Coordinates of C-alpha atoms and ligand atoms in Angstrom, one line a residue:
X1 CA -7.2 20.9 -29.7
X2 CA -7.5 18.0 -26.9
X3 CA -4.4 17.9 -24.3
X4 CA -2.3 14.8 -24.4
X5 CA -2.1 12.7 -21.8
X6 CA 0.0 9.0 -21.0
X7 CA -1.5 6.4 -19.3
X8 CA 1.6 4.0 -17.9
X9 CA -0.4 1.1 -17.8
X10 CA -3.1 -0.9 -18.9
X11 CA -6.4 0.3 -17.2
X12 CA -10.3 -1.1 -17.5
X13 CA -11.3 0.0 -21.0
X14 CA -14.0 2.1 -19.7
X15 CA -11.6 4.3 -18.0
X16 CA -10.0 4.5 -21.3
X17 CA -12.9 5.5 -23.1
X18 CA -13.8 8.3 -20.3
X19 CA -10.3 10.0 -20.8
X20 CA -10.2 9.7 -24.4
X21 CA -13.3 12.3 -24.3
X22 CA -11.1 14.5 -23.2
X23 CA -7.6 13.8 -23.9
X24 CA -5.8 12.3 -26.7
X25 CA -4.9 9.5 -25.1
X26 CA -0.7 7.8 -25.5
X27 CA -1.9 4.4 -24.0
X28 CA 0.6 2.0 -22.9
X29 CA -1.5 -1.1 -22.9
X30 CA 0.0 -3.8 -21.5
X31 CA 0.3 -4.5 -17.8
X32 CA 4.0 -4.3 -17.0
X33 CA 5.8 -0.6 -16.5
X34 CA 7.4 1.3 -19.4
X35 CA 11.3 1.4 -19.0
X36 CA 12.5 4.2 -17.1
X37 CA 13.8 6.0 -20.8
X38 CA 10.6 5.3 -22.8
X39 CA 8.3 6.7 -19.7
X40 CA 10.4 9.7 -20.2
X41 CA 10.0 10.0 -23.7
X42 CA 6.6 9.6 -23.8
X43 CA 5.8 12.3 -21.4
X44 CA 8.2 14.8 -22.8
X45 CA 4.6 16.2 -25.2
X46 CA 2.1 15.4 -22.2
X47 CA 0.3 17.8 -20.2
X48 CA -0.9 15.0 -18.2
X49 CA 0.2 11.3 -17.1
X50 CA -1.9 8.4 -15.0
X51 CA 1.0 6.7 -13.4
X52 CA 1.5 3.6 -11.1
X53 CA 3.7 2.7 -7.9
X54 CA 6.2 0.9 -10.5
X55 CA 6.7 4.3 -12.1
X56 CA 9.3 6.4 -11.0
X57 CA 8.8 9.8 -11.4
X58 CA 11.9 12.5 -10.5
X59 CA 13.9 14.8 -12.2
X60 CA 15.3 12.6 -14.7
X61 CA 12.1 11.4 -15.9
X62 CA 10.2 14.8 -16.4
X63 CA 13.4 16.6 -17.6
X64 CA 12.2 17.3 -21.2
X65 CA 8.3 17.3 -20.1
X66 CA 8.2 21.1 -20.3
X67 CA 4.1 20.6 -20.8
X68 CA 3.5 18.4 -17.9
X69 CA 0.9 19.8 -14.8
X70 CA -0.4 16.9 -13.2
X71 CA 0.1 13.7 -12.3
X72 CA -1.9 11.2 -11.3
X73 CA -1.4 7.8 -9.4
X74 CA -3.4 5.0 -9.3
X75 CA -2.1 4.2 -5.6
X76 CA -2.5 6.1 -2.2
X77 CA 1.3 5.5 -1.9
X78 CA 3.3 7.9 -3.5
X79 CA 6.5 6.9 -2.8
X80 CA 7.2 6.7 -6.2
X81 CA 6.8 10.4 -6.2
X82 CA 10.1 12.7 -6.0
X83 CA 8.0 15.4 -5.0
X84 CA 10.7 18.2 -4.4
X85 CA 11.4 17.2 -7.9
X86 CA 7.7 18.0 -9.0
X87 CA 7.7 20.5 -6.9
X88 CA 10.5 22.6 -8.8
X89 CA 8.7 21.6 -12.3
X90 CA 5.5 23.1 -11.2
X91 CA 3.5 19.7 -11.7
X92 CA 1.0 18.9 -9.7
X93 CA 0.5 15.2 -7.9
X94 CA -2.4 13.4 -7.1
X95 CA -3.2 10.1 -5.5
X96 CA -6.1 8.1 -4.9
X97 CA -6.8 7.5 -0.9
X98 CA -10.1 6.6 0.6
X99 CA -11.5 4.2 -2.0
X100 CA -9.0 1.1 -1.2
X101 CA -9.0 0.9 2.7
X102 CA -11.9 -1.2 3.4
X103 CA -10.3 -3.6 0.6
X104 CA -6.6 -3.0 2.0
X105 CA -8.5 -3.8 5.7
X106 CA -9.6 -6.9 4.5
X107 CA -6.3 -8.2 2.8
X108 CA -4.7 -7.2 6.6
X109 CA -7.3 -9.7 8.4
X110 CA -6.7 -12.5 5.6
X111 CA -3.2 -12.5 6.4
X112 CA -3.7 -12.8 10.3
X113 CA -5.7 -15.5 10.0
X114 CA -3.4 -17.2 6.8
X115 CA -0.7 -16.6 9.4
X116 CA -2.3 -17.5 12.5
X117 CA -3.9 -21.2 11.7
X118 CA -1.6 -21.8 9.0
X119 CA -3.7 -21.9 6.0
X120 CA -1.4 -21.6 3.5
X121 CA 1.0 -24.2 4.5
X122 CA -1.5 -26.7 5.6
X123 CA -3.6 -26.5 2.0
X124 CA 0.3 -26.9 0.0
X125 CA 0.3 -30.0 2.5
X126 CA -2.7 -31.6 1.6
X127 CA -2.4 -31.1 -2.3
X128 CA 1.5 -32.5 -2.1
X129 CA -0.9 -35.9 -1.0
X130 CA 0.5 -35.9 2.3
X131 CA -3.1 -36.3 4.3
X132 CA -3.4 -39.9 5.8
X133 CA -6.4 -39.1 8.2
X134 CA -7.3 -37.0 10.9
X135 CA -4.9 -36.1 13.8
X136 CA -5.8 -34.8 16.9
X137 CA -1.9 -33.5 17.7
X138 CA -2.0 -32.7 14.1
X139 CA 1.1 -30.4 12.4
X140 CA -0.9 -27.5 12.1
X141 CA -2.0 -26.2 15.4
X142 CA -1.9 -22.9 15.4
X143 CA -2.6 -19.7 17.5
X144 CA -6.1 -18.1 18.5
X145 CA -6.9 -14.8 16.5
X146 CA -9.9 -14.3 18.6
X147 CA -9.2 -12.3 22.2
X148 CA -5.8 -11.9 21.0
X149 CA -4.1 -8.3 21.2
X150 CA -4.1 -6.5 17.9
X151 CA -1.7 -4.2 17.4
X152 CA -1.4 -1.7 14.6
X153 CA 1.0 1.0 13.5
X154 CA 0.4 3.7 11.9
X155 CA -3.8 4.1 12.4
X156 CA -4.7 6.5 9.2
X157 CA -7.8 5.5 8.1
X158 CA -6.6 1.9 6.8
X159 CA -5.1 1.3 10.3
X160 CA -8.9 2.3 11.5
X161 CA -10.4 0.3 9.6
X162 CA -8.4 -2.7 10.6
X163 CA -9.1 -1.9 14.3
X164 CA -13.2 -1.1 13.2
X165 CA -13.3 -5.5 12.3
X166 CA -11.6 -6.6 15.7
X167 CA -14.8 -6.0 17.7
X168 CA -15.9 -9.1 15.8
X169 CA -13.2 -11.2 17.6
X170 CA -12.9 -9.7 20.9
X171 CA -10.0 -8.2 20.3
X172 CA -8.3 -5.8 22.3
X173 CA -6.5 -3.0 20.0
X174 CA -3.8 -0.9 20.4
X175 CA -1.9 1.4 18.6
X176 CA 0.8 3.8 17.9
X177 CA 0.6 6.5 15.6
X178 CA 2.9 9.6 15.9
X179 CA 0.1 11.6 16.1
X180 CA -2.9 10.2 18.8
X181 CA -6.4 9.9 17.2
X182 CA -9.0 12.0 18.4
X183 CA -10.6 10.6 21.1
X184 CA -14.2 10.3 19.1
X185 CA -12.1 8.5 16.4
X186 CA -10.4 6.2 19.3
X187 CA -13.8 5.4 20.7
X188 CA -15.2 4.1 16.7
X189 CA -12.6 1.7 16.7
X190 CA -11.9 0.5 20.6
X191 CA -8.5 1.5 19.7
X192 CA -5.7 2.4 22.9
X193 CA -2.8 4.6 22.1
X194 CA 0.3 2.5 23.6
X195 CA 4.4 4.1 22.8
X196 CA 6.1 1.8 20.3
X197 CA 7.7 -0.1 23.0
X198 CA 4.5 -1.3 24.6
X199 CA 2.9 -1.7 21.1
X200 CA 5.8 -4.1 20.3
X201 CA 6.1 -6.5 23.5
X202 CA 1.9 -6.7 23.7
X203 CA 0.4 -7.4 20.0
X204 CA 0.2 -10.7 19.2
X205 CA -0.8 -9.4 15.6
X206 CA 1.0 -6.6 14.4
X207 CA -0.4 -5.2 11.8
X208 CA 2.1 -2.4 9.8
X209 CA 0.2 0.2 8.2
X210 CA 2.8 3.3 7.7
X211 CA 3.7 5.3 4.7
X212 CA 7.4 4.3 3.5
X213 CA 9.4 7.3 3.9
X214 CA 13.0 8.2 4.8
X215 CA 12.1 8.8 8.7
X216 CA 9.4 5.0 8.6
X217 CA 12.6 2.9 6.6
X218 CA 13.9 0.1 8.8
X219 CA 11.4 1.1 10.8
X220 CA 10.9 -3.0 12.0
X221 CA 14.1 -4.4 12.4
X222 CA 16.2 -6.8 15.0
X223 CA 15.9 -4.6 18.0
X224 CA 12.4 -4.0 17.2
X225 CA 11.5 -7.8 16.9
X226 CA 13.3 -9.2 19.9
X227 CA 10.8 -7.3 21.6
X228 CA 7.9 -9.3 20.2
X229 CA 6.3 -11.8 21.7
X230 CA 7.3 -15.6 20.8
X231 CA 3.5 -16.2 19.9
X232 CA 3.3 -13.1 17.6
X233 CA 2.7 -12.6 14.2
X234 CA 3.8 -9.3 11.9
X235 CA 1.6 -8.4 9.2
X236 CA 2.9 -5.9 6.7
X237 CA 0.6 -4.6 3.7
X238 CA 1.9 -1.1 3.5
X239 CA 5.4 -1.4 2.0
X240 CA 8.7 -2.9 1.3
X241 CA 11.2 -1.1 3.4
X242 CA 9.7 -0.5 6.8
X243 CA 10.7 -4.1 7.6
X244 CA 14.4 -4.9 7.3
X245 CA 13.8 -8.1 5.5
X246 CA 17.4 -9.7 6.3
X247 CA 16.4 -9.5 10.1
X248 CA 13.0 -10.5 10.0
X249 CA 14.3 -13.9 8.2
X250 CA 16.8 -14.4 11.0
X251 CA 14.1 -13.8 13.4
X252 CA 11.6 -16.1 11.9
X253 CA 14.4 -18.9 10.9
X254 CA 14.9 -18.7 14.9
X255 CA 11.4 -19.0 15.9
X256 CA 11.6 -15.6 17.8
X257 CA 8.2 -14.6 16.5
X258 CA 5.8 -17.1 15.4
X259 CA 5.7 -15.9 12.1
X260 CA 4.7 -13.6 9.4
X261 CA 2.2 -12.5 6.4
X262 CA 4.2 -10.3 3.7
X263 CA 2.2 -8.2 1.2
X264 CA 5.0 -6.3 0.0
X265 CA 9.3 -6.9 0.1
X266 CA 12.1 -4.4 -0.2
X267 CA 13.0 -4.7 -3.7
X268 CA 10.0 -6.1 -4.9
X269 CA 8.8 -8.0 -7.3
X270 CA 12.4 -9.0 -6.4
X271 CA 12.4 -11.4 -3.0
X272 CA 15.1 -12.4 -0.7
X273 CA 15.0 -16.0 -1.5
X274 CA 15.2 -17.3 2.2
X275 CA 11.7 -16.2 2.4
X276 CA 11.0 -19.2 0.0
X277 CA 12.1 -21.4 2.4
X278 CA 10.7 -20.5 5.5
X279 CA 6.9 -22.5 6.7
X280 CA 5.9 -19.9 9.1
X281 CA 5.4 -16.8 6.5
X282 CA 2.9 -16.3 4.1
X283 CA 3.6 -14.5 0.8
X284 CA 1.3 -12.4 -1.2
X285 CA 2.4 -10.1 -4.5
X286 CA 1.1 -7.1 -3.4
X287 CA -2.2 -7.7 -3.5
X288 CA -3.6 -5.6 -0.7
X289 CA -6.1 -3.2 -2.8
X290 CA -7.1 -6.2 -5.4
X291 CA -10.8 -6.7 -5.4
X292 CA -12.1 -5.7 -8.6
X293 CA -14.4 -2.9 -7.5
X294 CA -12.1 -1.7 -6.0
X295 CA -9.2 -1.2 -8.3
X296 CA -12.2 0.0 -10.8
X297 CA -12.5 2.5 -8.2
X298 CA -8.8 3.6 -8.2
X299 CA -8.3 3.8 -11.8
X300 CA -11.6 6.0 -11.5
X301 CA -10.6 7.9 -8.7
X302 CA -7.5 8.7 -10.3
X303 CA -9.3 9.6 -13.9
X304 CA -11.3 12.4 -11.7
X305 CA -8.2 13.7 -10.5
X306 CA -6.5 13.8 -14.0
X307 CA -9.6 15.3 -15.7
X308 CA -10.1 17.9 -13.2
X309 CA -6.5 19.0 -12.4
X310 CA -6.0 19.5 -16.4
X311 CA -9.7 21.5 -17.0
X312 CA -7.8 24.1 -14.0
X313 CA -10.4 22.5 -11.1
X314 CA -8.3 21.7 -7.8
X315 CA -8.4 17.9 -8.1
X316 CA -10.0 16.1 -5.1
X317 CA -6.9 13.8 -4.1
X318 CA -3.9 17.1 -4.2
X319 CA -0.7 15.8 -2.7
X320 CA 0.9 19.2 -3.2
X321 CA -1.3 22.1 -2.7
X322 CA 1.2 24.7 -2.8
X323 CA 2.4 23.9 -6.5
X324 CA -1.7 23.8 -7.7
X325 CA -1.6 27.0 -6.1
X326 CA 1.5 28.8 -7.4
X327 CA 0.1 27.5 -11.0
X328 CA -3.2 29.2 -10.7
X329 CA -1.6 32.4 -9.6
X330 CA 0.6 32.5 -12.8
X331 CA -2.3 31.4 -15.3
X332 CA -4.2 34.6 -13.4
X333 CA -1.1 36.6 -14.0
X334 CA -0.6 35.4 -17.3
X335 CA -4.5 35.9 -18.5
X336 CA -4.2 39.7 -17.0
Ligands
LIG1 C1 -1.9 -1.1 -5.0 C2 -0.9 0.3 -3.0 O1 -2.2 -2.5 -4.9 O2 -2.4 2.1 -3.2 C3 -1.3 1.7 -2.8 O3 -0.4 2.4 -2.4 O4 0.1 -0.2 -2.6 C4 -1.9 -0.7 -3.6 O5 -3.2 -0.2 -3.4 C5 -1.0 -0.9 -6.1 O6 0.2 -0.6 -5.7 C6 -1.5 0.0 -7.2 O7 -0.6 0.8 -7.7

């Protein structure tokens, strides 16, 4: 008899069609997440579930899911994750890091330059019919992205590859990372390990790239952007919550930093309207891994994980090594 798996969202159908080999598949095919009561209702008979960052999974939710072992996000965030609550339910977690960061990379370096020269507000310009010929003092001068400082926090291999494109501009790059990079891995991206401090008063991009956790929330707030330079822009396309929202609107309604490119809110999809009003941010729905190859190679990525973790091989992407391993000691246990 095949396991039973959920899948929490709708996927490419040839995804579909490679689990359903396997797995008799509970497919919740549409593209918006499953109330917080039904997701736990359909996974109380699962042995397996593909989730997404919308899906909270704690103790509430796998409560009755006495059959679940693994499951599998279609993210490399996992903040969605209660993973003390896994932890104690023996189920496994997986995630899908590597295949998005050249993507995620790219979505940073749109939003510099969106933010930088003013893109966005000077295309809503000319479509509201407001062009009347060319202007040499014209309303959207903007600031140089090439020879700028880049700065990035947080330089996992997203924030690398960020730092890898810069070369391109003449960019000097710096960093800060609570751990240093090696210095090979320094040297591949021309990448300078600065404290926070420094890192704040000398980007003039500033790129955010940290996992949201309890220790990175608020992690950009008031004190942290008076620092900045007036001329800066902050970038964010890791996640809602390491920015205090509230105090990066008062610093951008003051012109204290030049401005800011926002790929993910606290609260999202909900938004702090004030955002709406402001010229000198740009706004983007969380877009950062959406290129179509490569949220083929997520849903993938996170089909490999599912499929192994449930046929009792240790899945590639393991957030939680010690639960995998606890498991295989009791089926050993169990099968002597
Ligand atoms: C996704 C992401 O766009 O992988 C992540 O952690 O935030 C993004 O790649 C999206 O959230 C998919 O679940």
């Amino acid at each position: 008899m095949k396991q039973k798996i959920l899948v929490c969202r709708a996927l490419f159908p040839v995804v579909i069609e490679r689990l359903a080999q396997y797995f008799e598949v509970d497919y919740h095919d549409r593209d918006a997440p499953l109330e917080p009561a039904d997701l736990a209702a359909r996974l109380a008979d699962k042995d397996g579930a593909i989730t997404l960052l919308s899906d909270r999974i704690d103790e509430a939710t796998i409560a009755a899911a006495s059959r679940l072992r693994v499951v599998s996000n279609v993210a490399v965030g996992y903040n969605n994750f209660d993973l003390a609550a896994l932890a104690r339910a023996g189920v496994s977690a997986t995630h899908t890091p590597g295949v998005l960061d050249e993507t995620t990379a790219d979505t940073a370096w749109a939003l510099i330059f969106a933010s930088a020269r003013r893109i966005v507000s000077a295309d809503r310009w000319l479509r509201a019919g407001n062009w009347q010929g060319w202007q040499f003092h014209d309303p959207w001068l903007g600031n140089d992205v090439h020879h700028a400082t880049l700065g990035i926090l947080g330089m996992g291999r997203i924030g690398q590859a960020v730092a890898r494109r810069a070369a391109g501009f003449s960019m000097p790059v710096i960093y800060h990372n609570r751990q240093r990079l090696a210095v090979a891995d320094e040297a591949a991206c021309k990448a300078s390990w600065v404290d926070k401090e420094t890192l704040l008063r000398n980007a003039d991009f500033l790129v955010l790239l940290v996992p949201y956790s309890a220790a990175t929330h608020h992690c950009i707030g008031s004190k942290e952007l008076a620092l900045m330079k007036p001329q800066a822009s902050l970038i964010n396309v890791a996640r809602g919550g390491i920015v205090d929202d509230a105090a990066l609107i008062e610093a951008l309604q003051q012109r204290q930093i030049a401005g800011a490119a926002l790929d993910v809110f606290e609260n999202e999809p909900a938004l702090d309207a004030c955002f709406l009003t402001l010229d000198n941010v740009v706004l983007t729905p969380h877009i950062g891994s959406s290129s179509a190859a490569t949220r083929l190679a997520m849903a993938q990525r996170a089909a490999d994980n599912l499929i192994d973790a449930l046929h009792g091989r240790r899945p590639p992407n393991l957030l939680n090594p010690e639960v995998w391993a606890a498991r295989q000691l009791m089926t050993k246990e169990i099968v002597r």
